[in-house]
mmCIF file of C-alpha atoms in Angstrom:
data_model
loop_
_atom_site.group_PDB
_atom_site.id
_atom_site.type_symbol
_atom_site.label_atom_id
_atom_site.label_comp_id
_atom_site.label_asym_id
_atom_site.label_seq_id
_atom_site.Cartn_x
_atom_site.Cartn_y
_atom_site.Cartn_z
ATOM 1 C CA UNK A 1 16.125 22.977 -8.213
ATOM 2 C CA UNK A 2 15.455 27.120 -8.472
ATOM 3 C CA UNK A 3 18.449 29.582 -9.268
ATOM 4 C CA UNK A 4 19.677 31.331 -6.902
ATOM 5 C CA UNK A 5 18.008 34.773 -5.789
ATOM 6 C CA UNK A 6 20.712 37.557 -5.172
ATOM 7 C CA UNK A 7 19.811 41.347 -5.158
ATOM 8 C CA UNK A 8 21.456 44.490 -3.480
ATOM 9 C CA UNK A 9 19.255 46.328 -1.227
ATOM 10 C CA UNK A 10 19.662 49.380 0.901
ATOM 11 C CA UNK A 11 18.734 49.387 4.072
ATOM 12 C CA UNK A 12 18.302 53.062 5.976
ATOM 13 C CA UNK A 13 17.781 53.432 9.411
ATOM 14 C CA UNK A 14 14.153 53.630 10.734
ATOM 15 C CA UNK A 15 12.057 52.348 7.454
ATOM 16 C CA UNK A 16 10.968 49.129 6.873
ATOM 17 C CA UNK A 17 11.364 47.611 2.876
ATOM 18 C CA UNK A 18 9.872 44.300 1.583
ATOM 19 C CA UNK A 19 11.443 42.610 -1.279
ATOM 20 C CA UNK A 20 9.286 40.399 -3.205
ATOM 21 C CA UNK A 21 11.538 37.244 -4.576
ATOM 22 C CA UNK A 22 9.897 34.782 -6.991
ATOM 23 C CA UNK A 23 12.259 32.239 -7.475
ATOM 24 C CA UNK A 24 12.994 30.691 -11.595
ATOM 25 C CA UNK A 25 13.274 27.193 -12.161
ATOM 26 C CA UNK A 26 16.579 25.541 -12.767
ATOM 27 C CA UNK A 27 14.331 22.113 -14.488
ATOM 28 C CA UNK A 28 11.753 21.232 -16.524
ATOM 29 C CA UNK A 29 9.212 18.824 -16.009
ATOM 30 C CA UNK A 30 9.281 15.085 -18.267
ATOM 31 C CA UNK A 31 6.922 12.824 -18.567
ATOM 32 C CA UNK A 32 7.814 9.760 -20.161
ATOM 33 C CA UNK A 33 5.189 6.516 -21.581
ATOM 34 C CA UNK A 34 6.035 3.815 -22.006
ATOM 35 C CA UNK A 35 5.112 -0.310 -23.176
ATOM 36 C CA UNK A 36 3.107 -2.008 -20.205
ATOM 37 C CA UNK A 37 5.561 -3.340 -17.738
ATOM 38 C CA UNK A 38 8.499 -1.412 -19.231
ATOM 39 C CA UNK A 39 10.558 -0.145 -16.565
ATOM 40 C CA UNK A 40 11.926 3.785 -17.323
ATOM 41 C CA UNK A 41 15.557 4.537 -16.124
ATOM 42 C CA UNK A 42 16.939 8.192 -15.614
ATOM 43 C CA UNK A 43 20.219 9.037 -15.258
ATOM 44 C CA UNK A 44 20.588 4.977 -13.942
ATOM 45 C CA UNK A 45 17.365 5.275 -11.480
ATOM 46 C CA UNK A 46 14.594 3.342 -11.367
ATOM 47 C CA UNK A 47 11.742 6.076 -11.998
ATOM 48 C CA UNK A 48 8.831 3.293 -12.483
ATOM 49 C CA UNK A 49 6.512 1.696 -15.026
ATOM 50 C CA UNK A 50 4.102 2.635 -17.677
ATOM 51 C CA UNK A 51 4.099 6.239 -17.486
ATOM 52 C CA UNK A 52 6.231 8.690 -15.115
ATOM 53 C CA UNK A 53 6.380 12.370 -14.765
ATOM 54 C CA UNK A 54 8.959 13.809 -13.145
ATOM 55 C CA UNK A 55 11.167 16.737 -12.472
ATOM 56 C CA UNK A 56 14.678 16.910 -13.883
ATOM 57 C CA UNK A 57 17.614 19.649 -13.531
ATOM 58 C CA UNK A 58 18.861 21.616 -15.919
ATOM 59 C CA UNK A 59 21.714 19.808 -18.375
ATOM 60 C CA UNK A 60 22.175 16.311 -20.104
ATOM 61 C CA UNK A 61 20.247 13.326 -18.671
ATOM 62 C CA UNK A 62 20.316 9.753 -19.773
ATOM 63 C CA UNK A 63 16.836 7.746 -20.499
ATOM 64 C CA UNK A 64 16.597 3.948 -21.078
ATOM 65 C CA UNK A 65 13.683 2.386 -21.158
ATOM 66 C CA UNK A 66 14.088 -1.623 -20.100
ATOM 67 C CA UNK A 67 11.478 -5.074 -20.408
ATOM 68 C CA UNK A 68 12.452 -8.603 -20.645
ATOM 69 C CA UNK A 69 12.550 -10.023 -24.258
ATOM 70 C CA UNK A 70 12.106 -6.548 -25.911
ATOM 71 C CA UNK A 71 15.007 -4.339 -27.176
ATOM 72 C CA UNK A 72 15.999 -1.498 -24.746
ATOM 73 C CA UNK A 73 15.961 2.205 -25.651
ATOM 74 C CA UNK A 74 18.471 4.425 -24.651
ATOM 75 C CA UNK A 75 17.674 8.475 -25.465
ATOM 76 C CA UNK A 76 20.403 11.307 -24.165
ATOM 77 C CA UNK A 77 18.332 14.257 -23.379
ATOM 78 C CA UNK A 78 18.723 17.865 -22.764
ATOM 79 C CA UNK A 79 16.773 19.796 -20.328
ATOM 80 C CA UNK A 80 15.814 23.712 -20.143
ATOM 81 C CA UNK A 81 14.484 25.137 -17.194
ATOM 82 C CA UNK A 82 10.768 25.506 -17.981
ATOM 83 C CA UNK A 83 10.404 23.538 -20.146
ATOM 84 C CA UNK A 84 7.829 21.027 -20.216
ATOM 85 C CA UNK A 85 8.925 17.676 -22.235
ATOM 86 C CA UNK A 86 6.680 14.746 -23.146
ATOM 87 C CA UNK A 87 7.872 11.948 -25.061
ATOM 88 C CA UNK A 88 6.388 7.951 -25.767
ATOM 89 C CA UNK A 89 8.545 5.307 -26.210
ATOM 90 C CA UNK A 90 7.440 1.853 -28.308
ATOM 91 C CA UNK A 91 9.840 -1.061 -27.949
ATOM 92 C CA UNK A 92 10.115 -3.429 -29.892
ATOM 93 C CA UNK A 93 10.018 -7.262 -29.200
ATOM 94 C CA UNK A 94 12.908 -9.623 -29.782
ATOM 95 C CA UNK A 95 11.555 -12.194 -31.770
ATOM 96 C CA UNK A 96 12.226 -14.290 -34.229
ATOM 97 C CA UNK A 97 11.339 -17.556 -36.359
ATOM 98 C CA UNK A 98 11.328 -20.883 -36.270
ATOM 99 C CA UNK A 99 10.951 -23.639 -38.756
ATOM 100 C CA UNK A 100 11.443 -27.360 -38.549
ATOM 101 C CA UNK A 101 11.927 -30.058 -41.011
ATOM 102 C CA UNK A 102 10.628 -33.646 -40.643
ATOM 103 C CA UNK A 103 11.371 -36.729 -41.520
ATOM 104 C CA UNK A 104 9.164 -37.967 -42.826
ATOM 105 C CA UNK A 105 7.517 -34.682 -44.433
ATOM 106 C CA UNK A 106 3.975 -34.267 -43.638
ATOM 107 C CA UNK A 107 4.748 -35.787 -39.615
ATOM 108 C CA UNK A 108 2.686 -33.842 -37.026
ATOM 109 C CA UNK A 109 4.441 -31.304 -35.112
#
């Protein structure tokens, strides 16, 4: 999940070097909300409930977010490495209405 470090060095006989190497990140960290008991897909995973923060690599990831009786949310993404991404997702229930007719009117339901 870092890029790789690469760096010519010359070594001459009889001297110790050092060389320091901080590695750069090749992701960003996401964290992703959530309706209560909505279950939050990446990329096809199962990444949990509620809310989730986790680390993705660099590129185009897919996020669907998934509950019984509610519409599901699918979000295509694009991650750079240090980046830190937040986002809240509100679905919405599949519902309707209902109406009935009686015969005769006025008969208790």
């Amino acid at each position: 999940m870092y890029l790789t470090f690469e760096k010519d060095i010359v070594i001459e006989k009889g001297k110790n070097i050092q060389v320091p190497v901080t590695l750069k990140p090749n992701f960003a960290t996401a964290t992703l909300t959530a309706n209560e008991g909505a279950q939050i897909y990446i990329d096809g995973v199962n990444k949990g409930t509620g809310t989730v923060r986790v680390p993705l690599i660099k590129g185009k990831h897919i996020e669907e977010i998934k509950r019984n009786n509610y519409y599901t949310k699918t979000k295509e993404i694009n991650i750079v490495p240090g980046q830190y991404l937040t986002q809240t997702f509100t679905l919405k229930p599949k519902t309707g209405t209902f109406s009935v007719m009686t015969t005769p009117i006025g008969a208790e339901i």
